mmCIF file of C-alpha atoms in Angstrom:
data_model
loop_
_atom_site.group_PDB
_atom_site.id
_atom_site.type_symbol
_atom_site.label_atom_id
_atom_site.label_comp_id
_atom_site.label_asym_id
_atom_site.label_seq_id
_atom_site.Cartn_x
_atom_site.Cartn_y
_atom_site.Cartn_z
ATOM 1 C CA UNK A 1 0.074 0.134 -0.174
ATOM 2 C CA UNK A 2 1.338 3.675 -0.993
ATOM 3 C CA UNK A 3 0.612 6.074 1.032
ATOM 4 C CA UNK A 4 0.987 9.775 0.265
ATOM 5 C CA UNK A 5 2.818 12.707 2.098
ATOM 6 C CA UNK A 6 -0.930 14.532 1.941
ATOM 7 C CA UNK A 7 -1.792 11.410 3.836
ATOM 8 C CA UNK A 8 0.690 10.858 5.948
ATOM 9 C CA UNK A 9 0.324 14.361 7.181
ATOM 10 C CA UNK A 10 -3.294 14.572 7.543
ATOM 11 C CA UNK A 11 -3.242 10.991 9.745
ATOM 12 C CA UNK A 12 -0.335 13.096 12.345
ATOM 13 C CA UNK A 13 -2.530 15.954 12.603
ATOM 14 C CA UNK A 14 -5.807 14.553 13.440
ATOM 15 C CA UNK A 15 -3.823 12.142 15.721
ATOM 16 C CA UNK A 16 -2.435 15.377 17.415
ATOM 17 C CA UNK A 17 -6.001 16.482 17.682
ATOM 18 C CA UNK A 18 -7.127 13.234 19.137
ATOM 19 C CA UNK A 19 -4.765 13.979 22.021
ATOM 20 C CA UNK A 20 -5.935 17.658 22.186
ATOM 21 C CA UNK A 21 -7.914 19.180 25.288
ATOM 22 C CA UNK A 22 -9.175 21.673 22.895
ATOM 23 C CA UNK A 23 -8.944 22.880 19.289
ATOM 24 C CA UNK A 24 -5.427 23.280 17.817
ATOM 25 C CA UNK A 25 -4.453 26.415 15.242
ATOM 26 C CA UNK A 26 -2.058 25.478 11.934
ATOM 27 C CA UNK A 27 0.761 26.425 13.565
ATOM 28 C CA UNK A 28 0.344 24.349 16.196
ATOM 29 C CA UNK A 29 -0.169 21.308 14.599
ATOM 30 C CA UNK A 30 2.518 22.123 11.822
ATOM 31 C CA UNK A 31 5.076 22.624 14.858
ATOM 32 C CA UNK A 32 3.890 19.330 16.819
ATOM 33 C CA UNK A 33 4.421 16.942 13.703
ATOM 34 C CA UNK A 34 7.156 19.438 11.541
ATOM 35 C CA UNK A 35 4.713 19.610 8.579
ATOM 36 C CA UNK A 36 4.815 22.500 6.232
ATOM 37 C CA UNK A 37 2.191 25.078 7.458
ATOM 38 C CA UNK A 38 1.012 26.076 3.925
ATOM 39 C CA UNK A 39 0.731 22.375 3.113
ATOM 40 C CA UNK A 40 -1.082 21.713 6.507
ATOM 41 C CA UNK A 41 -3.847 24.238 6.079
ATOM 42 C CA UNK A 42 -4.401 23.250 2.846
ATOM 43 C CA UNK A 43 -5.341 19.367 4.102
ATOM 44 C CA UNK A 44 -6.957 20.599 7.054
ATOM 45 C CA UNK A 45 -9.354 22.373 4.268
ATOM 46 C CA UNK A 46 -9.718 18.756 2.887
ATOM 47 C CA UNK A 47 -10.700 16.913 5.932
ATOM 48 C CA UNK A 48 -13.299 19.919 7.181
ATOM 49 C CA UNK A 49 -14.662 19.528 3.827
ATOM 50 C CA UNK A 50 -14.678 16.216 4.046
ATOM 51 C CA UNK A 51 -16.545 16.418 7.370
ATOM 52 C CA UNK A 52 -13.425 14.569 9.746
ATOM 53 C CA UNK A 53 -12.545 18.363 11.172
ATOM 54 C CA UNK A 54 -14.756 21.361 12.079
ATOM 55 C CA UNK A 55 -13.256 24.725 12.141
ATOM 56 C CA UNK A 56 -13.308 27.489 14.588
ATOM 57 C CA UNK A 57 -13.110 30.786 14.625
ATOM 58 C CA UNK A 58 -11.571 33.715 16.991
ATOM 59 C CA UNK A 59 -8.489 33.921 19.544
ATOM 60 C CA UNK A 60 -9.079 30.177 20.774
ATOM 61 C CA UNK A 61 -10.181 28.901 17.563
ATOM 62 C CA UNK A 62 -8.766 26.393 15.332
ATOM 63 C CA UNK A 63 -9.530 23.007 14.354
ATOM 64 C CA UNK A 64 -10.852 20.178 16.200
ATOM 65 C CA UNK A 65 -12.287 16.534 15.334
ATOM 66 C CA UNK A 66 -16.047 16.368 14.462
ATOM 67 C CA UNK A 67 -16.703 13.265 16.235
ATOM 68 C CA UNK A 68 -15.313 11.578 18.946
ATOM 69 C CA UNK A 69 -11.428 10.114 18.405
ATOM 70 C CA UNK A 70 -12.767 6.356 18.524
ATOM 71 C CA UNK A 71 -15.427 7.240 15.541
ATOM 72 C CA UNK A 72 -12.606 7.870 13.147
ATOM 73 C CA UNK A 73 -10.806 5.585 11.667
ATOM 74 C CA UNK A 74 -8.093 5.803 9.586
ATOM 75 C CA UNK A 75 -9.968 4.852 6.676
ATOM 76 C CA UNK A 76 -12.155 7.776 7.026
ATOM 77 C CA UNK A 77 -9.044 10.140 7.114
ATOM 78 C CA UNK A 78 -7.987 8.519 3.855
ATOM 79 C CA UNK A 79 -11.114 8.469 2.265
ATOM 80 C CA UNK A 80 -11.711 12.331 2.972
ATOM 81 C CA UNK A 81 -8.573 13.153 1.114
ATOM 82 C CA UNK A 82 -8.573 10.161 -1.732
ATOM 83 C CA UNK A 83 -11.543 8.445 -2.017
ATOM 84 C CA UNK A 84 -11.806 5.023 -2.170
ATOM 85 C CA UNK A 85 -9.346 2.862 -0.126
ATOM 86 C CA UNK A 86 -8.544 0.303 -2.926
ATOM 87 C CA UNK A 87 -9.015 1.158 -6.691
ATOM 88 C CA UNK A 88 -7.904 -0.109 -9.862
ATOM 89 C CA UNK A 89 -7.249 2.954 -12.490
ATOM 90 C CA UNK A 90 -10.135 4.692 -10.773
ATOM 91 C CA UNK A 91 -12.434 1.864 -10.618
ATOM 92 C CA UNK A 92 -13.599 -0.412 -7.976
ATOM 93 C CA UNK A 93 -12.553 -3.909 -7.715
ATOM 94 C CA UNK A 94 -15.784 -5.443 -8.118
ATOM 95 C CA UNK A 95 -16.306 -2.961 -11.280
ATOM 96 C CA UNK A 96 -13.388 -4.525 -12.937
ATOM 97 C CA UNK A 97 -13.811 -6.805 -15.729
ATOM 98 C CA UNK A 98 -10.863 -8.980 -16.981
ATOM 99 C CA UNK A 99 -11.218 -11.450 -19.311
ATOM 100 C CA UNK A 100 -9.051 -14.820 -20.393
ATOM 101 C CA UNK A 101 -6.876 -15.466 -17.823
ATOM 102 C CA UNK A 102 -6.617 -12.441 -16.313
ATOM 103 C CA UNK A 103 -9.742 -12.887 -15.307
ATOM 104 C CA UNK A 104 -9.277 -13.791 -11.316
ATOM 105 C CA UNK A 105 -7.192 -10.710 -10.963
ATOM 106 C CA UNK A 106 -10.569 -9.025 -9.813
ATOM 107 C CA UNK A 107 -10.784 -11.688 -6.812
ATOM 108 C CA UNK A 108 -7.103 -10.581 -5.394
ATOM 109 C CA UNK A 109 -8.089 -6.981 -6.099
ATOM 110 C CA UNK A 110 -11.219 -7.739 -3.578
ATOM 111 C CA UNK A 111 -9.213 -9.255 -1.320
ATOM 112 C CA UNK A 112 -6.327 -6.835 -1.301
ATOM 113 C CA UNK A 113 -9.048 -3.916 -0.272
ATOM 114 C CA UNK A 114 -11.154 -6.452 2.274
ATOM 115 C CA UNK A 115 -7.567 -6.736 4.100
ATOM 116 C CA UNK A 116 -6.395 -3.131 4.034
ATOM 117 C CA UNK A 117 -10.291 -2.441 5.239
ATOM 118 C CA UNK A 118 -9.509 -4.829 7.980
ATOM 119 C CA UNK A 119 -6.808 -2.820 9.557
ATOM 120 C CA UNK A 120 -8.108 0.235 8.433
ATOM 121 C CA UNK A 121 -11.320 0.661 9.640
ATOM 122 C CA UNK A 122 -10.201 -0.852 12.640
ATOM 123 C CA UNK A 123 -7.891 1.597 14.119
ATOM 124 C CA UNK A 124 -9.401 4.922 15.273
ATOM 125 C CA UNK A 125 -7.828 7.728 15.851
ATOM 126 C CA UNK A 126 -8.429 7.139 19.530
ATOM 127 C CA UNK A 127 -6.442 3.868 19.230
ATOM 128 C CA UNK A 128 -2.983 6.165 17.736
ATOM 129 C CA UNK A 129 -3.565 9.131 19.635
ATOM 130 C CA UNK A 130 -3.532 6.747 23.322
ATOM 131 C CA UNK A 131 -1.038 4.081 21.898
ATOM 132 C CA UNK A 132 -3.561 1.776 22.502
ATOM 133 C CA UNK A 133 -3.977 -0.663 19.581
ATOM 134 C CA UNK A 134 -6.448 -3.221 19.091
ATOM 135 C CA UNK A 135 -5.493 -6.511 19.471
ATOM 136 C CA UNK A 136 -5.330 -7.550 15.631
ATOM 137 C CA UNK A 137 -2.669 -4.632 15.196
ATOM 138 C CA UNK A 138 -0.722 -5.699 18.701
ATOM 139 C CA UNK A 139 -0.704 -9.140 17.040
ATOM 140 C CA UNK A 140 0.461 -8.270 13.728
ATOM 141 C CA UNK A 141 3.302 -6.222 15.105
ATOM 142 C CA UNK A 142 4.602 -8.688 17.210
ATOM 143 C CA UNK A 143 4.759 -11.342 14.332
ATOM 144 C CA UNK A 144 4.345 -9.819 11.085
ATOM 145 C CA UNK A 145 5.777 -12.564 8.854
ATOM 146 C CA UNK A 146 2.603 -14.574 9.946
ATOM 147 C CA UNK A 147 0.447 -12.507 7.856
ATOM 148 C CA UNK A 148 3.327 -11.359 5.270
ATOM 149 C CA UNK A 149 3.475 -15.022 3.830
ATOM 150 C CA UNK A 150 0.153 -17.188 4.218
ATOM 151 C CA UNK A 151 -0.147 -20.129 2.703
ATOM 152 C CA UNK A 152 -3.201 -21.846 0.571
ATOM 153 C CA UNK A 153 -3.927 -23.755 3.842
ATOM 154 C CA UNK A 154 -3.071 -21.331 6.407
ATOM 155 C CA UNK A 155 -4.345 -18.012 4.626
ATOM 156 C CA UNK A 156 -3.698 -15.728 7.937
ATOM 157 C CA UNK A 157 -0.387 -17.562 9.430
ATOM 158 C CA UNK A 158 2.973 -18.853 7.764
ATOM 159 C CA UNK A 159 1.648 -22.525 8.411
#
């Protein structure tokens, strides 16, 4: 999976907001995560338009999460900026039609999207901000090879 700098910056800023006790302005977020302020301002605007963030004007203004941190997944942030999690040439895997020997590729893309979603929809901003990751993530971090090379007989482990 390839994540753009824009998504990386958005996730880092959103995690700062999840850990914050009130609104944070662009400068505070930029300094905390060492993100270029102008670029971050554009990203935060996209997240606001995607209804992930709310903005507040005034001397104590800034950005805050639009919902509680435990209700915003990593997938929500990615979708707000880039649309569907896994697509091929801009199409959802279910919309693809291959012919001949390549026909089963559609199944691979559907499975890939499902595995991405399993993690990205599970992990919330609260999880990241507190460092309290879901059990599945802790298991995969402790033994990444278990998922990295599944076998036909043991799809979620190296066997």
